[in-house]
Short mmCIF file of C-alpha atoms in Angstrom, two decimals:
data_model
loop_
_atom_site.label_atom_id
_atom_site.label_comp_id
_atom_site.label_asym_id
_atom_site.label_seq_id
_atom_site.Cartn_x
_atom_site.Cartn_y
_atom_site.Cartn_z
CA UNK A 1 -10.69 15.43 -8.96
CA UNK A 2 -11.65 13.77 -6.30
CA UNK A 3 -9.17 10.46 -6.54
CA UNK A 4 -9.85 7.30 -4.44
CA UNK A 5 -12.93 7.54 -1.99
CA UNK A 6 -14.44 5.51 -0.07
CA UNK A 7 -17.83 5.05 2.29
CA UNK A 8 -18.35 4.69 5.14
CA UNK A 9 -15.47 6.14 7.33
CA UNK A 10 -16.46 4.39 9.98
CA UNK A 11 -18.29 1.78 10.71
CA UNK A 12 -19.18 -0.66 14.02
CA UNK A 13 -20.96 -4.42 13.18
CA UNK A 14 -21.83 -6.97 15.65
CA UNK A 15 -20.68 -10.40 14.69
CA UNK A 16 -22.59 -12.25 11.60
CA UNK A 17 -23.97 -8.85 10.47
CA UNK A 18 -23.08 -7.89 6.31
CA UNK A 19 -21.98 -4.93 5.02
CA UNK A 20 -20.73 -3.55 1.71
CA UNK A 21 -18.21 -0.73 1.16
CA UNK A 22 -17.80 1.03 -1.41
CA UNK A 23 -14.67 2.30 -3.38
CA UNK A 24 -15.09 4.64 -6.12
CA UNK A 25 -12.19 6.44 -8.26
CA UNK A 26 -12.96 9.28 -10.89
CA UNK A 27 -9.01 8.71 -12.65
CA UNK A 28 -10.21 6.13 -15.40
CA UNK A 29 -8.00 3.44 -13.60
CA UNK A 30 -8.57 -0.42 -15.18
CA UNK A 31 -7.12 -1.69 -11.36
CA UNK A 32 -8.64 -1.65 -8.11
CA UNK A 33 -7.71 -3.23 -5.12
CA UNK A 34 -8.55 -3.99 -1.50
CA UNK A 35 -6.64 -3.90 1.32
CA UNK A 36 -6.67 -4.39 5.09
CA UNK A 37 -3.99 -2.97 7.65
CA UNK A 38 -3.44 -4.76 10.93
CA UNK A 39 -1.00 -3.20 13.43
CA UNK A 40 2.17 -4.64 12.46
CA UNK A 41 1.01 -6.43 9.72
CA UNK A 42 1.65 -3.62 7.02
CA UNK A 43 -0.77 -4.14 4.13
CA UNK A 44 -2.30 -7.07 3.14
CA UNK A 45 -3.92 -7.54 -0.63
CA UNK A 46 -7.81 -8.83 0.15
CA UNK A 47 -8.79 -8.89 -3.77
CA UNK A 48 -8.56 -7.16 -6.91
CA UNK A 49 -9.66 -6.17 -10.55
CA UNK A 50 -8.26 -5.70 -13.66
CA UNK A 51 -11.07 -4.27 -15.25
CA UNK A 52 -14.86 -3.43 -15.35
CA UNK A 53 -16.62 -7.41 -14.37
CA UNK A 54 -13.32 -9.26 -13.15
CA UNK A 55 -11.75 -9.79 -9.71
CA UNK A 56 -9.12 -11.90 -8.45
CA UNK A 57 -8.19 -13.26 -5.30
CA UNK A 58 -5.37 -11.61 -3.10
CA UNK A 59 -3.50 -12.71 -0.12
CA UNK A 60 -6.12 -12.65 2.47
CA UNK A 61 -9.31 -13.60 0.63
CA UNK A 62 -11.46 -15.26 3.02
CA UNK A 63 -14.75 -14.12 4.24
CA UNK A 64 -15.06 -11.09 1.98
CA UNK A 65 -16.81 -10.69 -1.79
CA UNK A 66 -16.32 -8.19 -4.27
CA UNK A 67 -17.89 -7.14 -7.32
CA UNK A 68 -16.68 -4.84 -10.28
CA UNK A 69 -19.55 -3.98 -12.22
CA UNK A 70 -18.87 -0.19 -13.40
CA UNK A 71 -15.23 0.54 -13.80
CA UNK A 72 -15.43 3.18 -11.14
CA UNK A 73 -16.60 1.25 -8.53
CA UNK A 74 -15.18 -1.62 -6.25
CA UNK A 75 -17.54 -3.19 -3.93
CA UNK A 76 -16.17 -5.01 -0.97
CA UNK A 77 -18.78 -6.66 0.75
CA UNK A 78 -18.24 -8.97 4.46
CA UNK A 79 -21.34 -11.65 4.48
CA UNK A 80 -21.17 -12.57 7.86
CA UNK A 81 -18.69 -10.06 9.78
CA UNK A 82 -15.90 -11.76 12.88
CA UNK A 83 -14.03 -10.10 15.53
CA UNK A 84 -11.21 -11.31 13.09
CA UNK A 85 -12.22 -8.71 10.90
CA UNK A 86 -11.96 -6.22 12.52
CA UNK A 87 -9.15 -3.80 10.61
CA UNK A 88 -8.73 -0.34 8.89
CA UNK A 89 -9.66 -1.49 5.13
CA UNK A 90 -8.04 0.64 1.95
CA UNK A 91 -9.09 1.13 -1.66
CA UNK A 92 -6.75 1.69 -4.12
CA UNK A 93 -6.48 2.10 -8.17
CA UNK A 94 -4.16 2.43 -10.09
CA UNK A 95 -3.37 2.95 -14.72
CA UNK A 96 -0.72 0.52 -14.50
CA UNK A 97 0.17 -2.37 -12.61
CA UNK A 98 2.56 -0.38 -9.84
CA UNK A 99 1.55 3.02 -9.03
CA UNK A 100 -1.35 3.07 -6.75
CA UNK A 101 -2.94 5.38 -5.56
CA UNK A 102 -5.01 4.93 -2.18
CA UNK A 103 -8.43 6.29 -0.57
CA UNK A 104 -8.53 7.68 3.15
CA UNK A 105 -9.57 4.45 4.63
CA UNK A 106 -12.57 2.49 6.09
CA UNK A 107 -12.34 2.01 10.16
CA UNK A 108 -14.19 -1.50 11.02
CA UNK A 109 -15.17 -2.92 14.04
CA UNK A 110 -16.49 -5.90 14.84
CA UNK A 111 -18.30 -7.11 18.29
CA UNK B 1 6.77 -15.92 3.94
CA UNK B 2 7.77 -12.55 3.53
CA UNK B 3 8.69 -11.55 0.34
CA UNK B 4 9.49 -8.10 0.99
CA UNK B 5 10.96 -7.40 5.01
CA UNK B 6 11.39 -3.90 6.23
CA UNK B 7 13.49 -5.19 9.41
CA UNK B 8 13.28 -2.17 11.56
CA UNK B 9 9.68 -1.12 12.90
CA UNK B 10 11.17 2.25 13.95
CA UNK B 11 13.83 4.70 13.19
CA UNK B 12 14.45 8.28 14.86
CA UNK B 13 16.27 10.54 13.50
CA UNK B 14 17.26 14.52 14.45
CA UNK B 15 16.03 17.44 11.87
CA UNK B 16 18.30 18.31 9.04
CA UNK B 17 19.99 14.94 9.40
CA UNK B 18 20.20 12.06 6.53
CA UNK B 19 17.23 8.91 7.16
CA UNK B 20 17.58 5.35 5.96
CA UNK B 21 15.45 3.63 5.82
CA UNK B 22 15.65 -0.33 4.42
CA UNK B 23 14.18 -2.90 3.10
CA UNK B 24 15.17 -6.50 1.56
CA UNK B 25 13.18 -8.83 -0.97
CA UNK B 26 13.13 -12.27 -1.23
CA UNK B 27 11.37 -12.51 -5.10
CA UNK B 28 14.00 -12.57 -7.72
CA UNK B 29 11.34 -12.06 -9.99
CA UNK B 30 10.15 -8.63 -8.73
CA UNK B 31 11.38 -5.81 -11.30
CA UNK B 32 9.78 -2.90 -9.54
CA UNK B 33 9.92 -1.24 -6.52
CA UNK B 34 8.09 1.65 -4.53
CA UNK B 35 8.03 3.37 -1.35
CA UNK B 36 5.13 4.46 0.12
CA UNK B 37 4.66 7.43 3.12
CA UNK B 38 1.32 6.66 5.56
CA UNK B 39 0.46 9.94 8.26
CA UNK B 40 -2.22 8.52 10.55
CA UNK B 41 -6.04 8.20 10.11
CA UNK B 42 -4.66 8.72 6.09
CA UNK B 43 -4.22 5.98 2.97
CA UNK B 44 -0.42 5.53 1.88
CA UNK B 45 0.56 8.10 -0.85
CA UNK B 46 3.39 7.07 -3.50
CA UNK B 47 6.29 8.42 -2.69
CA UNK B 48 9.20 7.37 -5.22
CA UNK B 49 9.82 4.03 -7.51
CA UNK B 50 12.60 2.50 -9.40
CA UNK B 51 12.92 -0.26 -12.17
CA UNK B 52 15.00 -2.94 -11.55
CA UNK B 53 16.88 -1.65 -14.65
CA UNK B 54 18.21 1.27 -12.49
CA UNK B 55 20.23 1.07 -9.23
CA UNK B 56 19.17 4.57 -8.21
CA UNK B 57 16.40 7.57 -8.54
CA UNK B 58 16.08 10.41 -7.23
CA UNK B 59 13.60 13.06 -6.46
CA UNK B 60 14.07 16.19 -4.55
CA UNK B 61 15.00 15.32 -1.05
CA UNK B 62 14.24 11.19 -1.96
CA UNK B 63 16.37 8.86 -3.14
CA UNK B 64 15.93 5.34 -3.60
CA UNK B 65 18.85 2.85 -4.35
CA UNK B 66 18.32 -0.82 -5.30
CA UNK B 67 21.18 -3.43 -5.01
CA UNK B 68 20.06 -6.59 -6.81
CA UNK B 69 22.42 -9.05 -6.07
CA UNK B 70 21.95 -8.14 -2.41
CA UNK B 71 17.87 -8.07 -3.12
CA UNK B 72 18.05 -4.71 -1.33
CA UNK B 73 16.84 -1.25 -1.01
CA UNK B 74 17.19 1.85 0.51
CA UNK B 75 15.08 4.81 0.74
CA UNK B 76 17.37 8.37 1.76
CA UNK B 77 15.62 11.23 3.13
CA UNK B 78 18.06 14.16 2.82
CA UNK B 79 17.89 16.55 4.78
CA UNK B 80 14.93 15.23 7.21
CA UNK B 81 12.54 17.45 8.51
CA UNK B 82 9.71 16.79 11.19
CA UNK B 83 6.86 16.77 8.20
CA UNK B 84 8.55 13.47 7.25
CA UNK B 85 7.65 11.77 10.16
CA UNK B 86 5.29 9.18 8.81
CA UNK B 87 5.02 5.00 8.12
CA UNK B 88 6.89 4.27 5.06
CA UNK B 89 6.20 1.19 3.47
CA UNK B 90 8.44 -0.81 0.81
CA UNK B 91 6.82 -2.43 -1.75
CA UNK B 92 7.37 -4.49 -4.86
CA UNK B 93 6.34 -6.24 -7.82
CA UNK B 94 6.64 -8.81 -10.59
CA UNK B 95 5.15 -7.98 -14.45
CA UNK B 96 3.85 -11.57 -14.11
CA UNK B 97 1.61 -10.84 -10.45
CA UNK B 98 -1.44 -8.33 -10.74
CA UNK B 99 -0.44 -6.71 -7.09
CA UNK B 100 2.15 -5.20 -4.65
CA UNK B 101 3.85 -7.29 -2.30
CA UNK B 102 4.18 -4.47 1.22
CA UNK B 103 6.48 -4.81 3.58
CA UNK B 104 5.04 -3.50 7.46
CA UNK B 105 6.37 -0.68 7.27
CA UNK B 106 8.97 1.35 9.03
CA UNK B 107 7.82 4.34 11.69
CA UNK B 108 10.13 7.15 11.15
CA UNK B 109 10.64 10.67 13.90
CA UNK B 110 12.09 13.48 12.76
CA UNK B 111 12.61 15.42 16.28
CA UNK B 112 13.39 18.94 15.81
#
């Protein structure tokens, strides 16, 4: 069992470049999530899903995208990436609604 | 606003000794609560939860107490040892929301 993972690691953009990344769980969870940690700013909820083809809007929604299309996979894409983004980004899933369980963490940089 | 405020950004504490480590809601409608440990360059891992039908749980060395009417909790490490040193985040929820609310965590030493 592998758990959460998630791709790249790391990753360096230069301002208004894209990227996806990619969140994939192999525990049969219905709910994913994505989050981004800012020093000091604990963990803040980007979007979510409830289930293979849905998402939902967290806290911190702007300038990101996601997509759900096979229940093992959370896409989080940035269109047009800002210094603003810059952040350590987690994936999490989770069976019910409380008990999460999180991947190792996507390092982003934006120049 | 904050929903759910962990107050202190640090706490040290000596080896063997008991941690605290706090945090207060403001969401009367949050039944469920959780603590979470972060090491660095690593994603949180679940730590311990209770139900807002309990005031306390316990596992092993953890122990988390919830005080409603005071819309607080408290996570006790006893007895701390250096492994625990870590970010521990509080975080809650409501059967109605979809998420977790996180506090920003607390840093906690254990110095040996």
């Amino acid at each position: 069992n592998a758990g959460v993972t998630q791709t790249p690691k790391f990753r360096v953009l230069k301002t208004g470049q894209s990227m996806t990344l990619l969140c994939a769980q192999d525990m049969n969870h219905e709910y994913m999530y994505w989050y981004r940690q800012d020093p000091g700013m604990g963990l803040r909820l980007i979007h979510y899903s409830v289930g293979e083809g849905t998402t939902a809007k967290g806290e911190v929604p702007d300038g990101y995208n996601v997509s759900r299309l096979k229940k093992q996979n959370f896409l989080l894409g940035l269109e047009s990436a800002a210094p603003s983004q810059t952040s350590v980004y987690f994936c999490a899933s989770s069976y019910f609604l409380y008990e999460q369980y999180f991947g190792p963490g996507t390092r982003l940089t934006v120049t | 606003d904050q929903q759910v405020k962990q107050n202190s950004p640090s706490l040290s504490v000596q080896e063997g000794r008991i941690s605290i480590l706090n945090c207060d809601y403001t969401n009367s409608m949050f039944d469920y609560f959780l603590w979470y440990k972060k090491y660095p360059a690593e994603g949180p891992t679940f730590l311990i939860s209770i139900s807002s039908i309990k005031d306390k749980n316990e596992d092993g060395r953890f122990t988390v107490f919830l005080n409603k009417s005071a819309k607080h909790l408290s996570l006790h490490i006893v007895p701390s040892q250096p492994g625990d040193s870590a970010v521990y985040f509080c975080a809650a929820s409501a059967r109605s929301q979809g998420n977790l609310i996180f506090g920003k965590g607390t840093k906690l030493s254990v110095k040996p």
